[in-house]
XYZ file of N, CA and C in Angstrom:
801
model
N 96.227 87.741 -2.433
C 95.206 87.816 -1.402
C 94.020 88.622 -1.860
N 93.130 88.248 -1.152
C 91.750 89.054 -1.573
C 91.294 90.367 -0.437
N 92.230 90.523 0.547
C 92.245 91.770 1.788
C 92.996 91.467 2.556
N 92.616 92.380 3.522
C 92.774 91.854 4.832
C 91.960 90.907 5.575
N 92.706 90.280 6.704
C 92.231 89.175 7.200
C 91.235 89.797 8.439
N 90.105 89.492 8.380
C 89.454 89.919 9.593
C 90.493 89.515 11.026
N 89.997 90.676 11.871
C 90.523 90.060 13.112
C 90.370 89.065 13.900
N 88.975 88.979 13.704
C 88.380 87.651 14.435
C 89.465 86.188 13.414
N 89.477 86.263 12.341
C 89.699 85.353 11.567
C 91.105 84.960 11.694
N 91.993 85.783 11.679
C 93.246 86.360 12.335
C 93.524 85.297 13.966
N 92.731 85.351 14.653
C 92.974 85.477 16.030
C 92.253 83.518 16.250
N 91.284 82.894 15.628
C 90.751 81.981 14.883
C 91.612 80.886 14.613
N 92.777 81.238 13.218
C 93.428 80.615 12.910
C 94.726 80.283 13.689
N 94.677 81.575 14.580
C 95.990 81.600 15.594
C 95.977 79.915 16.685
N 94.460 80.055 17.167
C 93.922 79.456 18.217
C 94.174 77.967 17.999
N 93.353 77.818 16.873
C 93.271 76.558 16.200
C 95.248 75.975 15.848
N 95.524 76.790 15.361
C 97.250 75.918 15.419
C 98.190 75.793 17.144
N 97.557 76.849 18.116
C 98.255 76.722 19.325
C 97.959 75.608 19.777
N 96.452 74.672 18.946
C 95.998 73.920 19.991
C 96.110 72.566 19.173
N 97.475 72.857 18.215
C 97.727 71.483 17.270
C 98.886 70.897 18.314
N 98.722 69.265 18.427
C 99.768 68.832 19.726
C 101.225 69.230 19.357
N 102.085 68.932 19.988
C 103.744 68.867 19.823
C 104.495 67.582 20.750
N 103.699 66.542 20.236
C 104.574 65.442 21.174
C 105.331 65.154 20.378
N 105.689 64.700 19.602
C 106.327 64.099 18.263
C 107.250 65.395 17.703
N 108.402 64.444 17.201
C 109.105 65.883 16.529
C 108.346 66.075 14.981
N 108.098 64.919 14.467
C 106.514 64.928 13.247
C 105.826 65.809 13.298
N 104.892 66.253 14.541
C 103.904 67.063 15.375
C 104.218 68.516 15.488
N 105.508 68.616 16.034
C 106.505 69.908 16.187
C 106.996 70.519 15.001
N 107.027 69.819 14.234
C 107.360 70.310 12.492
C 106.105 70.597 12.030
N 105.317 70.028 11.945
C 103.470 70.616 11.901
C 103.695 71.481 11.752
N 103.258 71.426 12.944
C 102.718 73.183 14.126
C 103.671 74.225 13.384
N 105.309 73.881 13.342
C 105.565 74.599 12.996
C 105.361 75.462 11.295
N 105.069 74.426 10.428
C 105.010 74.981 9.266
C 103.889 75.404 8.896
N 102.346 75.039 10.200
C 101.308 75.386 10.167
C 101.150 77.160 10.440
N 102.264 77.249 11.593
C 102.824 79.002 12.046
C 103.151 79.567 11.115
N 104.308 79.387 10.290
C 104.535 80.144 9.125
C 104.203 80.539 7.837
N 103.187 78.876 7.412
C 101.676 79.810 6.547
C 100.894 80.883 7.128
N 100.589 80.807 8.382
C 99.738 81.344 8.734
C 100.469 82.791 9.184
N 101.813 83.226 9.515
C 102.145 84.361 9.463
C 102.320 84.766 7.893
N 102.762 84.159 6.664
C 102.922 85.077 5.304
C 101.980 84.681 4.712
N 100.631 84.730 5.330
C 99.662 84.455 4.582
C 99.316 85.421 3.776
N 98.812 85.913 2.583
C 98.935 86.993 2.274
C 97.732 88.448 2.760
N 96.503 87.200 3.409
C 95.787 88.284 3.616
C 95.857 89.123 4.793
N 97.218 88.394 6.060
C 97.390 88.601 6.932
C 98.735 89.689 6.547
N 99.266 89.451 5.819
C 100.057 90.497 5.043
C 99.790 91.691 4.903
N 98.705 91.514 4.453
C 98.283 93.225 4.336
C 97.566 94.243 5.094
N 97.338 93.005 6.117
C 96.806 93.978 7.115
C 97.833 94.841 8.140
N 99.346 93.504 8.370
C 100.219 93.894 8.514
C 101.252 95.483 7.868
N 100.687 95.324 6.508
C 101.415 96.592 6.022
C 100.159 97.874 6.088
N 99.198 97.924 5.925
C 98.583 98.576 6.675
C 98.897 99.357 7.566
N 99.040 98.301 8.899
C 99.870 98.611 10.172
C 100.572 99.946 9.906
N 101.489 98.969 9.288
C 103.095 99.637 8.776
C 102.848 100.774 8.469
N 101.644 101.445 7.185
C 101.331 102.393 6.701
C 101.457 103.211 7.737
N 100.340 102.807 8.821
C 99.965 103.765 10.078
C 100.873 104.485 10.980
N 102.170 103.381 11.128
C 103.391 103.475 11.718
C 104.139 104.740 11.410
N 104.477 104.542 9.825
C 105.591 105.001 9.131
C 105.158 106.585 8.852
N 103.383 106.751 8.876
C 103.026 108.306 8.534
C 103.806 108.956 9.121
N 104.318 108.874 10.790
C 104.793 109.714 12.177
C 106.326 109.265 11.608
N 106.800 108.119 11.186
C 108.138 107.852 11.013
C 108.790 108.850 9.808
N 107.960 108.585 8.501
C 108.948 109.494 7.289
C 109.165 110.446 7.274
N 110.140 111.473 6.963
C 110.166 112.926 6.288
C 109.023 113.262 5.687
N 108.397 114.303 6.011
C 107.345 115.102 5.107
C 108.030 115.982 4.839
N 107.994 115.903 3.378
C 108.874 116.769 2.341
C 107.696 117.193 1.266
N 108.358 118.394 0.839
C 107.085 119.407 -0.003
C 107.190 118.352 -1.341
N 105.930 118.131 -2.154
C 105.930 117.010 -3.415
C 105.379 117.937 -4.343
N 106.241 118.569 -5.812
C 105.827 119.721 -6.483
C 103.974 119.273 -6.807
N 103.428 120.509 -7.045
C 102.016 120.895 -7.543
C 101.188 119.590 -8.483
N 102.060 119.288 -9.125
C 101.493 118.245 -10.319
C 101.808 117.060 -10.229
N 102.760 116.555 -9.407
C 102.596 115.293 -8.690
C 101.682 114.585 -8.131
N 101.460 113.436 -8.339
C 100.405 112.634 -7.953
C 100.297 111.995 -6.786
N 101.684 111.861 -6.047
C 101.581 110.864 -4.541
C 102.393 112.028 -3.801
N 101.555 111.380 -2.453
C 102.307 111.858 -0.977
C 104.039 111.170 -0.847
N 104.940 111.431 -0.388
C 105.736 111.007 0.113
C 105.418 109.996 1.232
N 104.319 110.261 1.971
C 104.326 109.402 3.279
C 102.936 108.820 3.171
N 102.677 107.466 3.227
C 101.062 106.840 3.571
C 100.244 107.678 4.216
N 98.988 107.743 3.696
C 97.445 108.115 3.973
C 96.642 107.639 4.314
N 95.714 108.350 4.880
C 94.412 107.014 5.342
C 93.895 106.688 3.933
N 94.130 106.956 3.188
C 93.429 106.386 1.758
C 94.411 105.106 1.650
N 95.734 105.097 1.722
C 96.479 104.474 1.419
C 96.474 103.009 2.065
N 95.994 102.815 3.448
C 95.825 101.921 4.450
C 94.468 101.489 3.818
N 93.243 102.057 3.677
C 92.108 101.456 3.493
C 92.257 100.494 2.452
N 93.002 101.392 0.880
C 93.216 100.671 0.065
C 93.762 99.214 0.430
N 94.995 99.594 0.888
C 95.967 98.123 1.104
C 94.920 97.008 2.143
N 94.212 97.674 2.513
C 93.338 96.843 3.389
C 92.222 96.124 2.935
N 92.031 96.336 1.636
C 90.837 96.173 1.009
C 91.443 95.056 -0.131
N 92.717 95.230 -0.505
C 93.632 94.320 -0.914
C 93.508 94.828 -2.797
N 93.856 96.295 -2.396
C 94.348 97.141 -3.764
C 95.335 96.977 -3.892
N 96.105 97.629 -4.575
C 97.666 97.973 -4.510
C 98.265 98.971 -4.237
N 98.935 99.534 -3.360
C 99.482 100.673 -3.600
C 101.043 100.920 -4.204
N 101.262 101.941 -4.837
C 102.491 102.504 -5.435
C 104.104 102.096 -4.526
N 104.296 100.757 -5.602
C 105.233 99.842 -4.377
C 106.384 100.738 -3.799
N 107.344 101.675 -4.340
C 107.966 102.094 -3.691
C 107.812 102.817 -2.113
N 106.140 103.270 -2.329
C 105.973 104.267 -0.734
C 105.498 102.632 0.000
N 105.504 102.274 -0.559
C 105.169 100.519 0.086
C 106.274 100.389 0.738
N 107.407 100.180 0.288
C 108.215 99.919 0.431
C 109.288 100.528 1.311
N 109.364 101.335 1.479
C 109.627 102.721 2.437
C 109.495 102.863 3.746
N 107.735 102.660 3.596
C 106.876 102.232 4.996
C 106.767 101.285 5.206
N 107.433 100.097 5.213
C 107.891 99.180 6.034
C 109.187 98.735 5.999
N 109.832 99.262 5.300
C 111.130 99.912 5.959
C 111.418 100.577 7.006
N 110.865 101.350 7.037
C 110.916 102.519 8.379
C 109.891 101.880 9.352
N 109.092 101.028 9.230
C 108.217 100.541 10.331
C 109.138 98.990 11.159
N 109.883 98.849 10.002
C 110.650 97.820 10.636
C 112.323 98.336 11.149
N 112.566 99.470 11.054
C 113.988 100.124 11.250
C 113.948 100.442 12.885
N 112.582 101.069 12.728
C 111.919 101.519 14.115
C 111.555 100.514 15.238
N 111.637 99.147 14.617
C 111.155 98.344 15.181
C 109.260 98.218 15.905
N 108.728 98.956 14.932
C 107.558 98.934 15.011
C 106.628 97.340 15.596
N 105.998 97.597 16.539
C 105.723 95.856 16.674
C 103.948 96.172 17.008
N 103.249 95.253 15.744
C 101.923 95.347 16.312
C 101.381 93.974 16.829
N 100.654 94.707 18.321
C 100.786 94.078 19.274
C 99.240 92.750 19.015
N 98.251 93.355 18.256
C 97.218 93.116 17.720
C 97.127 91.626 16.953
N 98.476 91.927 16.155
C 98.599 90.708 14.711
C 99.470 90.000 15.403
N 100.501 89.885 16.592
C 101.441 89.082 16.800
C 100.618 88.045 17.932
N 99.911 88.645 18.868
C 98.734 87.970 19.513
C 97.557 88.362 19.505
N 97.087 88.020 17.931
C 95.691 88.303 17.960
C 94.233 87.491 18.538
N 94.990 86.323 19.074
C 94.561 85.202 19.799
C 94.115 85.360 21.426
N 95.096 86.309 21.968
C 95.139 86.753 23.599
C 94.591 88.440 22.929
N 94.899 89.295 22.397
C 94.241 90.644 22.429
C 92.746 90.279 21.870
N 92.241 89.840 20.774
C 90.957 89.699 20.043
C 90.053 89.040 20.698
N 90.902 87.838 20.639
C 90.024 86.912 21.315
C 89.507 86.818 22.521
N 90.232 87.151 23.604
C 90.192 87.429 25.196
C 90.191 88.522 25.239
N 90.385 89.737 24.572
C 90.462 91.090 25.219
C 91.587 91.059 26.215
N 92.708 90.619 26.147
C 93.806 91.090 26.799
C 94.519 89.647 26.951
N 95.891 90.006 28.212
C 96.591 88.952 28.688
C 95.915 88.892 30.456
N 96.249 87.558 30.404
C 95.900 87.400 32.014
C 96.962 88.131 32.671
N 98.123 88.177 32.544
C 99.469 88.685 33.571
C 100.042 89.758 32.394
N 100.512 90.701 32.801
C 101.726 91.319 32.302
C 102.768 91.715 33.308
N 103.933 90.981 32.786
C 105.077 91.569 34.095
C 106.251 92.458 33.518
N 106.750 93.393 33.707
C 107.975 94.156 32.861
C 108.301 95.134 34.186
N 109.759 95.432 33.938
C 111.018 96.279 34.498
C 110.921 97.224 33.502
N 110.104 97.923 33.192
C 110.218 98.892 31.625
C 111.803 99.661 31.761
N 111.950 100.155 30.785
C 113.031 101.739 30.592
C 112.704 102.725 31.089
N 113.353 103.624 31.723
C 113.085 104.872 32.114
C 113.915 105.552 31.551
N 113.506 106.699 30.305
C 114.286 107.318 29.967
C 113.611 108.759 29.094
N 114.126 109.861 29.241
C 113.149 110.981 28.603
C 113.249 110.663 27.276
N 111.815 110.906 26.575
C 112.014 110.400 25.209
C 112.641 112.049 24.553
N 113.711 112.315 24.229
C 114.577 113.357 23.722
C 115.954 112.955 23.329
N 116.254 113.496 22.283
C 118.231 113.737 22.256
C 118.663 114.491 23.156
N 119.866 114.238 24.231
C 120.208 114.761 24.673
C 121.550 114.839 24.241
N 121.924 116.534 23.899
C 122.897 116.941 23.192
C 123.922 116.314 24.093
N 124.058 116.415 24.859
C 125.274 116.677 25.732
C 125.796 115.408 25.543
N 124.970 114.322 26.143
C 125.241 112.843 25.945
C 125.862 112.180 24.546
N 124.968 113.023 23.658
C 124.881 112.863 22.419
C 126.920 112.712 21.754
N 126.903 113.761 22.116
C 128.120 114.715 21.572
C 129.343 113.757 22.135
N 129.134 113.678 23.428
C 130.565 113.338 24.771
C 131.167 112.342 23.910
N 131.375 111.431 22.848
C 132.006 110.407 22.073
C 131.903 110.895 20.769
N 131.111 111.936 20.027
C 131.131 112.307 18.881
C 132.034 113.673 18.454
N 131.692 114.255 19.213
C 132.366 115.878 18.912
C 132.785 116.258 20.657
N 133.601 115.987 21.787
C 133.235 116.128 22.952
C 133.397 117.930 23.370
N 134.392 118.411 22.451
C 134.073 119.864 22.768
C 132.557 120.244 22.575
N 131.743 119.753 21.941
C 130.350 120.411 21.589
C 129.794 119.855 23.065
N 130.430 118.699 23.264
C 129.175 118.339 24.576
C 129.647 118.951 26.095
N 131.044 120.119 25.973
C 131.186 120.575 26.911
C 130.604 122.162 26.741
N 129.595 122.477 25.661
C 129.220 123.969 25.421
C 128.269 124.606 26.135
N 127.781 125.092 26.752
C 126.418 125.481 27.275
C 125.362 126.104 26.434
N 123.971 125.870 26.742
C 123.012 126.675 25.235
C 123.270 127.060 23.913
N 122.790 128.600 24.263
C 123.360 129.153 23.056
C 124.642 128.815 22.177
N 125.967 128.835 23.068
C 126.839 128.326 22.171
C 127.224 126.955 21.503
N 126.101 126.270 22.841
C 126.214 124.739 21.869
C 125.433 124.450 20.644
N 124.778 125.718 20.434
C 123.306 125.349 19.820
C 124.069 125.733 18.134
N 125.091 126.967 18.266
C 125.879 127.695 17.511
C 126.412 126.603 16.574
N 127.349 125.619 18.173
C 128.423 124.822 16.908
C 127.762 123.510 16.398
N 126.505 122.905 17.132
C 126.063 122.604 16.501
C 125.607 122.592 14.822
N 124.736 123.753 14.523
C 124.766 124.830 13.318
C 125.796 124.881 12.516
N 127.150 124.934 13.461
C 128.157 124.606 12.451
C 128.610 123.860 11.641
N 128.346 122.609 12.407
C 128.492 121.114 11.615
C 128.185 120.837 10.317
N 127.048 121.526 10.217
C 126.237 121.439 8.592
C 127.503 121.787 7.641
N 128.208 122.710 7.961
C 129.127 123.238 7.054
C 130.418 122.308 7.170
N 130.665 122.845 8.389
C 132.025 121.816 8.977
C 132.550 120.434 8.554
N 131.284 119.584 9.004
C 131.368 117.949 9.454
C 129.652 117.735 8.604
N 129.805 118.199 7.730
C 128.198 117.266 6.862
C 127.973 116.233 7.529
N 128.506 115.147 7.151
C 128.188 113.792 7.632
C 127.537 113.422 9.461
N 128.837 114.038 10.138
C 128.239 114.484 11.651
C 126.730 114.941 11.766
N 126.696 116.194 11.471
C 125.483 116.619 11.290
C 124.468 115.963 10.589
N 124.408 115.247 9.618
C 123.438 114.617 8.985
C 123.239 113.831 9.640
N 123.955 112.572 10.377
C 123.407 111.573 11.328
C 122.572 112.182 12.993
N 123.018 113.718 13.324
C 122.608 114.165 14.131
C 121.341 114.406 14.028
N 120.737 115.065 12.623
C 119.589 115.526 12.020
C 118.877 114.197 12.085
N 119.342 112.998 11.860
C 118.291 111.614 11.641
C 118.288 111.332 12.442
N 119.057 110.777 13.618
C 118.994 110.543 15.252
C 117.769 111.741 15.263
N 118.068 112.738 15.811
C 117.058 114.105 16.304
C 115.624 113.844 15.776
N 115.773 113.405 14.384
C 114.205 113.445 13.936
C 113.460 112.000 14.260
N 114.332 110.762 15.219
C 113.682 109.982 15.462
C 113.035 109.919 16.493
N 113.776 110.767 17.168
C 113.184 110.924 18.637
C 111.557 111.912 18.844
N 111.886 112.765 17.377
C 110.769 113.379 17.245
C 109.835 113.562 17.044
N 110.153 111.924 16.398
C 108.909 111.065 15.452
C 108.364 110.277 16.243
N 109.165 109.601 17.459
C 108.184 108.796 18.569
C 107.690 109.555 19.652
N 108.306 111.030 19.746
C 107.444 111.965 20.634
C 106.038 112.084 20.089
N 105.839 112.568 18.700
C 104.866 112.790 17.824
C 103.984 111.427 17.403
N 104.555 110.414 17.911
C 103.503 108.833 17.589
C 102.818 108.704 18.854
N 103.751 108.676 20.060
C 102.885 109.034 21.433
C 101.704 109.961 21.550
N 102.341 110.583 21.675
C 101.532 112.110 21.552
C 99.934 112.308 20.423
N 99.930 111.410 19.825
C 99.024 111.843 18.864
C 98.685 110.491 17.999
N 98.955 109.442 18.133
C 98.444 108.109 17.895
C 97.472 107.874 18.454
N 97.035 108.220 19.399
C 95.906 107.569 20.182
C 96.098 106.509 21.191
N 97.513 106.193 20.951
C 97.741 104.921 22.007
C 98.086 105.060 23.241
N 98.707 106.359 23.503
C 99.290 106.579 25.081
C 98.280 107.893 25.500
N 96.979 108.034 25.822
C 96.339 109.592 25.592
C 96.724 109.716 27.043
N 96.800 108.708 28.223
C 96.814 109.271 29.266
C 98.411 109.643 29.740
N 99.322 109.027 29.586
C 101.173 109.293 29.177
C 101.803 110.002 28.873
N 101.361 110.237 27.581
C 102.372 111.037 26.477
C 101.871 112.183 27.197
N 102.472 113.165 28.404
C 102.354 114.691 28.746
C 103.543 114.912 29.049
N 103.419 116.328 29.091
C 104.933 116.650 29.694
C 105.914 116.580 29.117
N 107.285 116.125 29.219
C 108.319 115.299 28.842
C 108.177 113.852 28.878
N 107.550 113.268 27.537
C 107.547 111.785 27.820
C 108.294 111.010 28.017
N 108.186 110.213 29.004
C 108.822 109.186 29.699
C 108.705 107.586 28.873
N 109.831 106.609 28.903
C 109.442 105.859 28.466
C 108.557 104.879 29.526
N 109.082 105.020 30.463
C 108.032 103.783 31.876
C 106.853 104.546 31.472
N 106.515 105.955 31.488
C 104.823 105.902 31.340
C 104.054 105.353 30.477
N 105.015 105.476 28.987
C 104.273 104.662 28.049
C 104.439 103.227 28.121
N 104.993 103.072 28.535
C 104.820 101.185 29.076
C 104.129 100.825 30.160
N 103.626 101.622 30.939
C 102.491 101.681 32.054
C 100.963 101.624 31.280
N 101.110 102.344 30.393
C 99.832 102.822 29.538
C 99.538 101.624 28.577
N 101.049 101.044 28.032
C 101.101 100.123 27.391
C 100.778 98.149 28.178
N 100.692 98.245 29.308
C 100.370 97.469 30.021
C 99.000 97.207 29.930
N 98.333 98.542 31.166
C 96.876 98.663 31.206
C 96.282 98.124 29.897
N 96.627 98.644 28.832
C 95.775 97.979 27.800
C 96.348 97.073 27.395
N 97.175 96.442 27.544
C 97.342 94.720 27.142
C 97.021 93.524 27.908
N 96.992 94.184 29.300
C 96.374 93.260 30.397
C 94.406 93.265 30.543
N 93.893 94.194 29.576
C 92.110 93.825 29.448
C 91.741 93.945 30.490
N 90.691 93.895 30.740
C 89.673 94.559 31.795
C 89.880 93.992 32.994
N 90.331 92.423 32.447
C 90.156 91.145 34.190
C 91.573 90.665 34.061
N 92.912 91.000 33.585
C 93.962 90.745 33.806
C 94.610 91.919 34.492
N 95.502 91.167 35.191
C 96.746 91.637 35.932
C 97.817 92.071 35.760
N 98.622 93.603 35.989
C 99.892 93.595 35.525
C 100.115 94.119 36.711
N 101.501 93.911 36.508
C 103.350 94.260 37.731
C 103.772 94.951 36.927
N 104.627 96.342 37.252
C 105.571 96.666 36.844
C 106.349 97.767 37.966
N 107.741 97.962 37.182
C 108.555 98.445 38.580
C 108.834 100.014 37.735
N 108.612 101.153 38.326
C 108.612 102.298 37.832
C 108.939 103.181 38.861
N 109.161 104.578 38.467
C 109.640 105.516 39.537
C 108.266 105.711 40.282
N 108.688 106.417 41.065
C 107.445 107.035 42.315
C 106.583 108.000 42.069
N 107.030 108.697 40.485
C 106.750 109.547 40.026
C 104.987 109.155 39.187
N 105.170 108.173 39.142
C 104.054 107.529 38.266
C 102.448 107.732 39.120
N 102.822 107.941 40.414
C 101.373 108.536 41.513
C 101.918 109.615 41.633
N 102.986 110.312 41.502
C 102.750 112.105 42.353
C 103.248 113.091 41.280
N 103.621 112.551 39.907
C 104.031 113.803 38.952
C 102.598 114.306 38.361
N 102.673 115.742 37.634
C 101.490 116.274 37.546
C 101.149 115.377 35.770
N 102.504 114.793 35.083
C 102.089 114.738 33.885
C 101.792 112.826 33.867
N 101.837 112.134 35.124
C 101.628 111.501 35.219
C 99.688 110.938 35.416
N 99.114 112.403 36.072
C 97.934 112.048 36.891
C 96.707 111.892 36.047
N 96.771 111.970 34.778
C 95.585 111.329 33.682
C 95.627 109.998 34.410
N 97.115 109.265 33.915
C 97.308 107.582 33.870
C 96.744 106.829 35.408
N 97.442 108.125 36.232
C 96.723 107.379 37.851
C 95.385 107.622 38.254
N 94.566 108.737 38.098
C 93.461 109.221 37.965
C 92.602 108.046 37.635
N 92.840 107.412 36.364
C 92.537 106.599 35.407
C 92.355 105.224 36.336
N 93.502 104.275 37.095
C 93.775 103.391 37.414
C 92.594 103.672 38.614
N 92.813 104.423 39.554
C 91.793 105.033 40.686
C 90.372 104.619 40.381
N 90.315 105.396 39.390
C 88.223 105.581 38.659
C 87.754 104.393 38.516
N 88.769 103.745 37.565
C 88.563 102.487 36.871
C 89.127 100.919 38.097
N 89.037 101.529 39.193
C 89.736 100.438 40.416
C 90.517 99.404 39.954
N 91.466 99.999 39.360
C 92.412 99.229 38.622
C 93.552 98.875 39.462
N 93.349 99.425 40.381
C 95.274 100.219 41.212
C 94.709 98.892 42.389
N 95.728 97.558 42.669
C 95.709 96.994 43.119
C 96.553 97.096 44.328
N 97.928 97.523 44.391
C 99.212 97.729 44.927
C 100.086 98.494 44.463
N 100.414 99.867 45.610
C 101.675 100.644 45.199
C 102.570 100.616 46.110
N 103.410 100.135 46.060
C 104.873 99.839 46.453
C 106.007 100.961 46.470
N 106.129 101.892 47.710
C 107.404 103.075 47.329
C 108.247 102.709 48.266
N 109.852 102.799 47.178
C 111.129 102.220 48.085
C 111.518 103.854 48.211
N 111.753 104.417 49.576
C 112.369 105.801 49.884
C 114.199 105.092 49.444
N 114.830 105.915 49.082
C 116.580 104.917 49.077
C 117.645 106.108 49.873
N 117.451 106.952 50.759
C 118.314 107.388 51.289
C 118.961 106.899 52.166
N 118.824 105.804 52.920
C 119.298 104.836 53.670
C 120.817 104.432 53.196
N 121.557 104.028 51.949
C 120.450 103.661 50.531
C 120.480 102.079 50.793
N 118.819 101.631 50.358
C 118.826 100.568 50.276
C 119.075 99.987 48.982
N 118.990 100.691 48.111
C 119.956 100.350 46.635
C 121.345 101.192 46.590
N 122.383 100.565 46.566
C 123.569 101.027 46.775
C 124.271 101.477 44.885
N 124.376 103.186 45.295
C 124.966 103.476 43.539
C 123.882 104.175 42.655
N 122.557 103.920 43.150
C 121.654 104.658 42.925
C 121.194 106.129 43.089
């Protein structure tokens, strides 16, 4: 390849094959082998690892690299421009970072519909039931099938035998240490990517970042649904995101189910 693929160009070629027919199974084999040049194309490739680069900075270990060494352990903005420009970079950290961008399940939302984001500036509808869940390890949970005396410890002393493990149970502990640092790594991608600025507060939530993640996939004149706690209008680390919806007369319908009745039974 000779770069990256412009976006427009990207979003272009997308258009032009959605709008190749499929009556014929002839037609349907097309289209289809017309899709899969056009995803390993190579210049679309690299914009893709790019991506990846961007992804994987918040994903890898930053580990100290002695004095006279020449590379980072983890992609750079030098490193993305390059690959974007359709240099090469040093295949193993290549290789790494999209590893870890694909372990993570990294998904860019840009290159997969660059046809509805580029082209239209958004989707007409977005509908989702997101996750609700604190983005953290929680020891306790953690433990109750792994070590369950640790997940019956309180603080300090859980924090102790934790600590212990290193010595104890290596292996335990080492998968604890990589679990722990993933969670720490998508606290730290929220938080400081640029993608969730109004969300990521507080204890991040996953419904907020899929609230946040909506608003901007649904564009200025599309519509989204989604079903979230109540918390999303009255928590304090919520009120950037609603503030936001308010200013920007975005907030079409809010819907609160009280459940002490209960009208959800088990809840």
């Amino acid at each position: 390849g000779t770069g990256a693929m412009p976006p427009k160009k990207l979003a272009a070629n997308l258009s032009t094959i959605r709008r190749m027919p499929e009556d014929t199974v002839g037609q349907v084999e097309k289209k289809r082998e017309a899709f899969e040049a056009w995803k390993n194309d190579p210049d679309r490739r690299a914009t893709r690892v790019a991506c990846d680069f961007y992804s994987a900075a918040f994903l890898l270990p930053k580990v100290e690299v002695p004095e006279n060494y020449q590379r980072s352990a983890v992609p750079t903005t030098a490193d993305v421009w390059k690959r974007l420009g359709g240099g090469q970079v040093y295949g193993p950290l290549e290789a790494a970072a999209v590893d870890a961008s694909e372990e993570a399940r990294a998904f860019h939302w840009p290159l997969a519909f660059p046809d509805v984001l580029i082209g239209k500036g958004g989707f007409d509808v977005v509908l989702g039931n997101p996750p609700w869940e604190v983005v953290q390890l929680a020891e306790k949970e953690y433990f109750e099938n792994r070590v369950p005396e640790i997940a019956e410890m309180k603080g300090a002393a859980r924090k102790k035998a934790i600590k212990s493990l290193e010595t104890e149970r290596p292996e335990v502990f080492a998968e604890f240490a990589r679990d722990k640092r993933m969670f720490d790594a998508m606290n730290e991608f929220a938080r400081a990517s640029g993608r969730f600025d109004l969300t990521a507060r507080g204890k991040v939530n996953t419904y907020g970042l899929f609230a946040e993640l909506f608003l901007a996939a649904s564009g200025d004149h599309g519509r989204a649904g989604l079903i979230v706690p109540t918390g999303i209008s009255t928590d304090a680390s919520s009120a950037p995101y609603f503030g936001h919806l308010v200013n920007e007369k975005r907030l079409a319908r809010l819907f609160d189910f009280e459940n002490s009745a209960p009208l959800f039974a088990g809840v």
